[in-house]
Coordinates of C-alpha atoms in Angstrom, one line a residue:
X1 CA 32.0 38.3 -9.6
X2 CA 31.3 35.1 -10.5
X3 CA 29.3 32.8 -13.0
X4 CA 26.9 30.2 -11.2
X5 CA 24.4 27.9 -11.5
X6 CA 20.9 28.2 -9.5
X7 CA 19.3 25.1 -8.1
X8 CA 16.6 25.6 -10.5
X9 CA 19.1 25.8 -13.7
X10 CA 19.4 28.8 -15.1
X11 CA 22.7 31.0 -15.0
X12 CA 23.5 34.2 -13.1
X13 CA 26.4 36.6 -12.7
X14 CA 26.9 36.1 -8.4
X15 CA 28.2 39.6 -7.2
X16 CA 30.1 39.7 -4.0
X17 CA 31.9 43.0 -2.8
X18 CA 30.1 45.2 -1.0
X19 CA 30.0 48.5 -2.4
X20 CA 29.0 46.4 -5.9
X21 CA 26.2 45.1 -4.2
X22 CA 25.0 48.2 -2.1
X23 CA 25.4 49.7 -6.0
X24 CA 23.3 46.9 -7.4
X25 CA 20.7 47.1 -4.4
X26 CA 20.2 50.7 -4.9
X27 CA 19.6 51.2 -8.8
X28 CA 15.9 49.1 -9.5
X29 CA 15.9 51.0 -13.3
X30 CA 19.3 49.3 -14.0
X31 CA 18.9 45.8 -11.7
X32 CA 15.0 45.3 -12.2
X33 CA 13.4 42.5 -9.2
X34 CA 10.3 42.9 -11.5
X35 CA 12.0 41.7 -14.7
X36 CA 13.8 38.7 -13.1
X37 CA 10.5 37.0 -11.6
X38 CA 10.3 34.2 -14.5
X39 CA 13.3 32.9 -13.2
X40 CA 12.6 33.1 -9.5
X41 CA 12.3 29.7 -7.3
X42 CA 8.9 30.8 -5.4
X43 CA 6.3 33.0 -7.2
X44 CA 6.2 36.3 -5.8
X45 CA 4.5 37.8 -8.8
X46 CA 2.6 41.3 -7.6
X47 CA 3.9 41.2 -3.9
X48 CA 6.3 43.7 -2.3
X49 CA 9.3 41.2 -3.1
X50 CA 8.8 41.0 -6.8
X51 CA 7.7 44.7 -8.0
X52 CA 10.3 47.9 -8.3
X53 CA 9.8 51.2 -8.6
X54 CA 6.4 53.3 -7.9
X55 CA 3.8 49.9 -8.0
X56 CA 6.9 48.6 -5.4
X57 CA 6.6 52.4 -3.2
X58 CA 2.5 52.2 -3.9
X59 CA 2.0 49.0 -2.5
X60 CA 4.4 49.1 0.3
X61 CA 3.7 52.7 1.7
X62 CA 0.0 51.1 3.1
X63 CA 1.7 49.3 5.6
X64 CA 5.1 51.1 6.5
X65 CA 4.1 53.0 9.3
X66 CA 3.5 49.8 11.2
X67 CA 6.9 48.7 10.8
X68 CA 8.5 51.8 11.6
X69 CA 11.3 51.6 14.9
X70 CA 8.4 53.9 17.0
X71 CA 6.0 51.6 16.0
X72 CA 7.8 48.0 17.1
X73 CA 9.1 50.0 20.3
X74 CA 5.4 50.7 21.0
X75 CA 4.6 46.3 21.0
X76 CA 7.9 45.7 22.7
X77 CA 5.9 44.5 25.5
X78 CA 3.5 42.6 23.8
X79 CA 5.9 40.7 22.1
X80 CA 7.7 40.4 25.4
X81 CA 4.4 38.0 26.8
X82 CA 4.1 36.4 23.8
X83 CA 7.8 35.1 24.6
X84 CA 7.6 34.6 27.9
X85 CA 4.2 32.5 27.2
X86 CA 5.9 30.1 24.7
X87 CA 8.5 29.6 26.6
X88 CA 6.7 28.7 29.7
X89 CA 4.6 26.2 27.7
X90 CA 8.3 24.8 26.2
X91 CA 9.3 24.3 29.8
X92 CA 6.5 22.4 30.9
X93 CA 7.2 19.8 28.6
X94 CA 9.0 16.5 29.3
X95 CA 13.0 16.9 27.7
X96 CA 14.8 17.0 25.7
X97 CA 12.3 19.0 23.6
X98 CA 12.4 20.6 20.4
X99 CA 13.1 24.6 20.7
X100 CA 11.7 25.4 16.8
X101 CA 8.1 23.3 17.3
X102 CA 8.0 24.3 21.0
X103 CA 9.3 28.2 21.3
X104 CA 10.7 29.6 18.3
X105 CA 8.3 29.0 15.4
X106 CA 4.7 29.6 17.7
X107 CA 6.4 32.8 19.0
X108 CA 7.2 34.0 15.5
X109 CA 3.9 33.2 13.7
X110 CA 2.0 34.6 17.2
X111 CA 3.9 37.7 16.7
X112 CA 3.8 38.7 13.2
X113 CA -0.2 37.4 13.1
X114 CA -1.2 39.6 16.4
X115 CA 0.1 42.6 14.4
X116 CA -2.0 41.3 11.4
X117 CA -4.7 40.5 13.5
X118 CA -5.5 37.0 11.9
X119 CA -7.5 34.6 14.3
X120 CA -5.5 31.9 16.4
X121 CA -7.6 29.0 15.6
X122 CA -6.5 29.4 12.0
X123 CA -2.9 30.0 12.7
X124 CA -1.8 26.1 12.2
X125 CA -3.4 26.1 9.2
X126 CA -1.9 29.2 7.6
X127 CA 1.4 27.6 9.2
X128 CA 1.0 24.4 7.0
X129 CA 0.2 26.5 3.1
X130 CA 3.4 28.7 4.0
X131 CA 5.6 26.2 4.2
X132 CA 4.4 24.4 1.3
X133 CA 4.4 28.1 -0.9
X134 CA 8.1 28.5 0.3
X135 CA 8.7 24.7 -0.8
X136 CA 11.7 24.5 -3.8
X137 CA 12.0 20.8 -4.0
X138 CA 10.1 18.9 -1.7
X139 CA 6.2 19.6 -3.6
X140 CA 5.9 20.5 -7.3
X141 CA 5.1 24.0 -8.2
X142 CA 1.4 22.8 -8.8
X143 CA 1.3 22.2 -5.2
X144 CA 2.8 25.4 -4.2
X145 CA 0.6 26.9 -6.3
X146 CA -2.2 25.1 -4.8
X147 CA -1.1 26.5 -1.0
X148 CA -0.5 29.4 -2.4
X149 CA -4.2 30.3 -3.6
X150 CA -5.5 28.4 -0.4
X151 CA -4.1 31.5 1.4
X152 CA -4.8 34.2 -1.2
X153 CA -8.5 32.8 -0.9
X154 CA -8.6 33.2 2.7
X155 CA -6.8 36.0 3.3
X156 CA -9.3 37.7 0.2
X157 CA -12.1 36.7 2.9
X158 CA -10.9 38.5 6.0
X159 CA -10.2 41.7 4.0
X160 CA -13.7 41.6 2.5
X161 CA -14.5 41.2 6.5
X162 CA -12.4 44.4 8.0
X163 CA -13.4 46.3 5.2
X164 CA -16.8 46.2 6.3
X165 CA -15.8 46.1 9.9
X166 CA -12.0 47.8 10.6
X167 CA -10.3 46.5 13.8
X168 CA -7.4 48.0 15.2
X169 CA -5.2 45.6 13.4
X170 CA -2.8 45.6 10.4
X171 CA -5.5 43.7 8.4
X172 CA -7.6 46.5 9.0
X173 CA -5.1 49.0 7.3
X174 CA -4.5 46.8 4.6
X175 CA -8.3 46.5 3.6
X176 CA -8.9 50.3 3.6
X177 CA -5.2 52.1 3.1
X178 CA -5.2 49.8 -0.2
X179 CA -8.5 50.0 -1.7
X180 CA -7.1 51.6 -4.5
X181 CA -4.8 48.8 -5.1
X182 CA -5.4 46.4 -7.7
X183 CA -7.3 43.3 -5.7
X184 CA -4.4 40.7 -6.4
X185 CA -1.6 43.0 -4.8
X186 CA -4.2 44.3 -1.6
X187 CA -4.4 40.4 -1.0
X188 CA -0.6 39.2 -1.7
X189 CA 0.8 41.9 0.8
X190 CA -0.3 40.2 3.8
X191 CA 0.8 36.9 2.4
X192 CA 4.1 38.2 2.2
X193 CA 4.5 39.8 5.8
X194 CA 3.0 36.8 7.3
X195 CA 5.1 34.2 5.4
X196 CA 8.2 36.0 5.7
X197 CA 7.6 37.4 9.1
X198 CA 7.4 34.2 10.9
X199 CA 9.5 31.7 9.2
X200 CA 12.7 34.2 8.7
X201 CA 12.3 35.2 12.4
X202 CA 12.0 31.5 13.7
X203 CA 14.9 30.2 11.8
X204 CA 17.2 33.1 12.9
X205 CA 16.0 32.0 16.8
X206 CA 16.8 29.1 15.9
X207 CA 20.1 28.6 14.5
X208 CA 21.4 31.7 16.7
X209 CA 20.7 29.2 19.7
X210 CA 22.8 26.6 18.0
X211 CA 25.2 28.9 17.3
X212 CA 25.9 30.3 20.7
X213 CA 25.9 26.8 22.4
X214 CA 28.4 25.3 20.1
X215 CA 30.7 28.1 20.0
X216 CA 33.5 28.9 22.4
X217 CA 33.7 32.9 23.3
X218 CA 35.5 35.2 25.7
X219 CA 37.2 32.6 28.3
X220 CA 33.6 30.7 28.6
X221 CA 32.8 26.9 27.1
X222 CA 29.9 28.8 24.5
X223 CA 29.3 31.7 23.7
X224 CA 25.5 31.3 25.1
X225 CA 27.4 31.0 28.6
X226 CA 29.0 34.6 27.7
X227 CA 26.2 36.1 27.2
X228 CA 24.0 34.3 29.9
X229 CA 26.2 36.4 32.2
X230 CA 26.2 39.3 29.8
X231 CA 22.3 40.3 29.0
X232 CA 23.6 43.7 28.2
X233 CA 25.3 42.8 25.0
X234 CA 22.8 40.5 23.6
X235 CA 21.3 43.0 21.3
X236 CA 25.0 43.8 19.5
X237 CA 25.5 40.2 19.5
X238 CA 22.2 39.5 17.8
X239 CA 23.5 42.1 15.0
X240 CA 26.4 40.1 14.6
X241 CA 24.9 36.9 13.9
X242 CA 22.8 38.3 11.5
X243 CA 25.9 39.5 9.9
X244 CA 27.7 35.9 9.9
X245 CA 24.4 33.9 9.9
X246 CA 21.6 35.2 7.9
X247 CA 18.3 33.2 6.8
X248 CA 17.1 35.3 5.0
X249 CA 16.1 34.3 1.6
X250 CA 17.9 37.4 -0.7
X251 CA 20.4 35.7 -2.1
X252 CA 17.5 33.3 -3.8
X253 CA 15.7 36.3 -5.3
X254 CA 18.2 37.9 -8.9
X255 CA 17.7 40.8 -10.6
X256 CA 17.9 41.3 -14.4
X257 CA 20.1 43.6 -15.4
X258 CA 18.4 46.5 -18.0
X259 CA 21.6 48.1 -19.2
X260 CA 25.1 47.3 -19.9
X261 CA 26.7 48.4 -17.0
X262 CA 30.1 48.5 -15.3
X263 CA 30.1 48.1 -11.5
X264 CA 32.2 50.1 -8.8
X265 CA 34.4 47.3 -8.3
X266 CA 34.9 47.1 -12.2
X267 CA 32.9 43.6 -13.1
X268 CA 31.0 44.2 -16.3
X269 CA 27.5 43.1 -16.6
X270 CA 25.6 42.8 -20.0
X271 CA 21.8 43.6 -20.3
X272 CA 19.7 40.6 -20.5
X273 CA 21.7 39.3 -17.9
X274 CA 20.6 37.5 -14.6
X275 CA 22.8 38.7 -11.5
X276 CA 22.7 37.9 -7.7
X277 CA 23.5 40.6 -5.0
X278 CA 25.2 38.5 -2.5
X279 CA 24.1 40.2 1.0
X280 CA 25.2 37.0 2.5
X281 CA 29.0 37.3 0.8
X282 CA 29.0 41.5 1.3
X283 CA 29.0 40.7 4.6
X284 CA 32.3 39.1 4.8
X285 CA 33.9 41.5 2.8
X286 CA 37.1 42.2 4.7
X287 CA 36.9 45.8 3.3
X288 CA 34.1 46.4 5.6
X289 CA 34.2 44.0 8.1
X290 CA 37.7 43.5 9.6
X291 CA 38.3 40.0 10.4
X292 CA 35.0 38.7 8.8
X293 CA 35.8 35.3 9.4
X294 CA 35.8 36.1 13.2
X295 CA 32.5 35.9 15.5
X296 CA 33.0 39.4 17.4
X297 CA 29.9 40.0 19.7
X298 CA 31.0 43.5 20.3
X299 CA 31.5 44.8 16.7
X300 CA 30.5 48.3 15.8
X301 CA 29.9 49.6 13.4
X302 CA 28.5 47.0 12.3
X303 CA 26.8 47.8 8.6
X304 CA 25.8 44.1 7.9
X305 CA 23.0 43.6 5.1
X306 CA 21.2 41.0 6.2
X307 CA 17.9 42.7 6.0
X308 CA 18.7 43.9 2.6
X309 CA 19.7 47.8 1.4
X310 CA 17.4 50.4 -0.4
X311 CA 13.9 50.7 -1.3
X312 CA 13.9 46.6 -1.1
X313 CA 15.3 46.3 2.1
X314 CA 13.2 44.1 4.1
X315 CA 10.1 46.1 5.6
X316 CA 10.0 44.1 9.4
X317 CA 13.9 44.2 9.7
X318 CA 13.4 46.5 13.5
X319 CA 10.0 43.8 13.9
X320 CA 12.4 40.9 13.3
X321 CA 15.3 41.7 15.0
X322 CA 14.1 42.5 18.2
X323 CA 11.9 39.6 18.2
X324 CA 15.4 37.4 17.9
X325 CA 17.1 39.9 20.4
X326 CA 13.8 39.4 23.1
X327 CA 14.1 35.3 22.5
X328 CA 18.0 34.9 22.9
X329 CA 17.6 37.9 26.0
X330 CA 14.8 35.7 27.3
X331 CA 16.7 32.3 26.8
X332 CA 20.1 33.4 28.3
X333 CA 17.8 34.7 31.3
X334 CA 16.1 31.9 32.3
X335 CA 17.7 28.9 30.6
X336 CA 21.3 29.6 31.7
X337 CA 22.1 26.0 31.6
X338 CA 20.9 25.1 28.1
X339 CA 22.6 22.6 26.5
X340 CA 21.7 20.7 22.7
X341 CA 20.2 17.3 23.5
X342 CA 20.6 15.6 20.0
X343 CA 21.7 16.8 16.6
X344 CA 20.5 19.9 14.9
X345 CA 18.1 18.9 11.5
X346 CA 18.9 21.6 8.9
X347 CA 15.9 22.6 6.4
X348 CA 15.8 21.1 3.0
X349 CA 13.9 21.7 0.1
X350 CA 12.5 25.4 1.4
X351 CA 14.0 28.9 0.1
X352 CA 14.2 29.7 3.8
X353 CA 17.9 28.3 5.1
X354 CA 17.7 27.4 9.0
X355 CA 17.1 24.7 11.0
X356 CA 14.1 21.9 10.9
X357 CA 14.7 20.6 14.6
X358 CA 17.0 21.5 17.8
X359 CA 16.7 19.3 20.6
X360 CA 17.5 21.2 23.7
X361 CA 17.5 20.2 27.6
X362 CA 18.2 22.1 30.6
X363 CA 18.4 20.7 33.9

């Protein structure tokens, strides 16, 4: 464990083994989400992300049997178009071309706003307030705050409009499954499946592409080439990027700790305190991961926690990851020959770590 500084300022006790943060994930009365949200870089007061306990089970039981693995498994196909549809329209464009603007970001917004049921000319919009809500440096917080209830307005709107008319659509659930909910948390739950649904996914396409075409594996010049002649272990591969290469924004979102407490690994913690559960660290603890350090494509078991661990652990983690697993299957298929075409632009100033641009050509 160790003491660090946050890009916003304050101080926090960073916790790094495994089994200390698997402890510290699983305990919300001692490491409270709910208590720490003063001190959090994106306000995510009264959503799923930011409450614990029963108001975190109430609110997030309306929507967990979409999310479900028989649920994805029953869109697989849908989400299997949508893919196929971006990347037709990325390959009819003149190279090099940019795989986040042309594939990776309109395949995850499509996706996680079919299941929502939000309409596509107002897609582009929503686009443009989440990235400026998950801004950290680039806008002030008054104009985060200012996307923020741009969305919250609109999304209040649509749920007035399926309450009085259900669809078959998540929407739809949300406005009557919540009813009972207090109005702020009704509307901030689709806020936080679309924002988080699309820009976690993207990024994760994205930089997984970079990944595999700048890294030698298995006798082949990348590791994109292994798998372009290897479609049947994309999906462990996928599981092991997550592991290595997460983008997931967990590590930006502390818990305060409630109680003196002692962790398994023997770190002390003192209440008051504010303390990071590292999933990004755990998962190169050589305890659990043997060679960490290593990119194994293979590896099983492989107990990474990229998605997150207990009753926080990210709702769309079987949405997300087989929407990266049907982009990189779909990309090794039919772009065998993919090759960067410029230098990758890394994100700045957003919570969400990944890649702005990657210019990609093949033929």
């Amino acid at each position: 464990m160790a003491e660090v500084i946050r890009p916003n300022g304050t101080r926090a006790k960073l916790v790094t083994r495994y089994d200390d943060v698997v402890h510290l994930l699983r305990d919300q009365a001692t490491f409270s989400r709910q208590a720490a949200l003063t001190d959090d870089e994106v306000d995510v007061e009264g959503t799923i992300l930011g409450l614990d306990g029963a108001e975190h089970t109430e609110v997030r039981s309306v929507v967990t049997d979409h999310f479900t693995p028989k649920a994805v498994e029953k869109i697989r196909e849908q989400i299997e178009r949508r893919a196929a549809d971006h990347l037709a329209s990325m390959l009819a464009q003149e190279q090099p071309v940019d795989m986040i603007e042309a594939f990776a970001l309109p395949f995850a917004l499509d996706t996680i706003s079919d299941m929502l049921g939000l309409p596509q000319q107002d897609r582009r919009q929503f686009r443009q307030w989440g990235e400026a809500f998950l801004a950290t440096s680039t806008l002030s917080r008054a104009e985060a705050d200012a996307a923020q209830m741009a969305m919250v307005g609109y999304l209040a709107g649509l749920i007035e409009q399926r309450r009085a008319e259900p669809a078959d659509d998540l929407l739809s659930t949300i406005a009557t499954r919540g009813a009972h909910l207090p109005p702020d948390r009704v509307i901030k739950l689709p806020l936080a499946l679309l924002v988080g649904g699309w820009e976690t996914t993207a990024s994760s396409i994205g930089t997984f592409t970079e990944v595999l075409l700048t890294h030698p594996y298995g006798g082949h010049d990348s590791a994109y080439g292994y798998l372009a002649d290897r479609p049947e272990e994309v999906e462990l591969a996928v599981t092991e990027l997550e592991r290595m290469y997460s983008t997931a924004a967990a590590d930006a979102m502390p818990r305060r700790v409630m109680r003196d407490v002692v962790l398994p690994g023997g770190a002390s913690l003192r209440a008051g305190e504010l303390v990071i559960p590292s999933h990004d660290a755990a998962n190169y603890d050589p305890r659990v991961f043997s060679d960490p350090q290593q990119m194994n494509l293979a590896r099983t078991p492989n107990r990474r926690l990229s998605f997150g661990f207990g009753a926080h652990h990210c709702i769309g983690r079987h949405l997300g990851h087989l929407e990266v697993v049907t982009a990189i299957r779909l990309l090794t298929r039919e772009l065998p020959t993919l090759r960067l075409a410029g230098e990758a632009v890394r994100k700045e100033g957003i919570i969400i770590s990944g890649l702005q641009s990657l210019p990609v050509a093949w033929s």
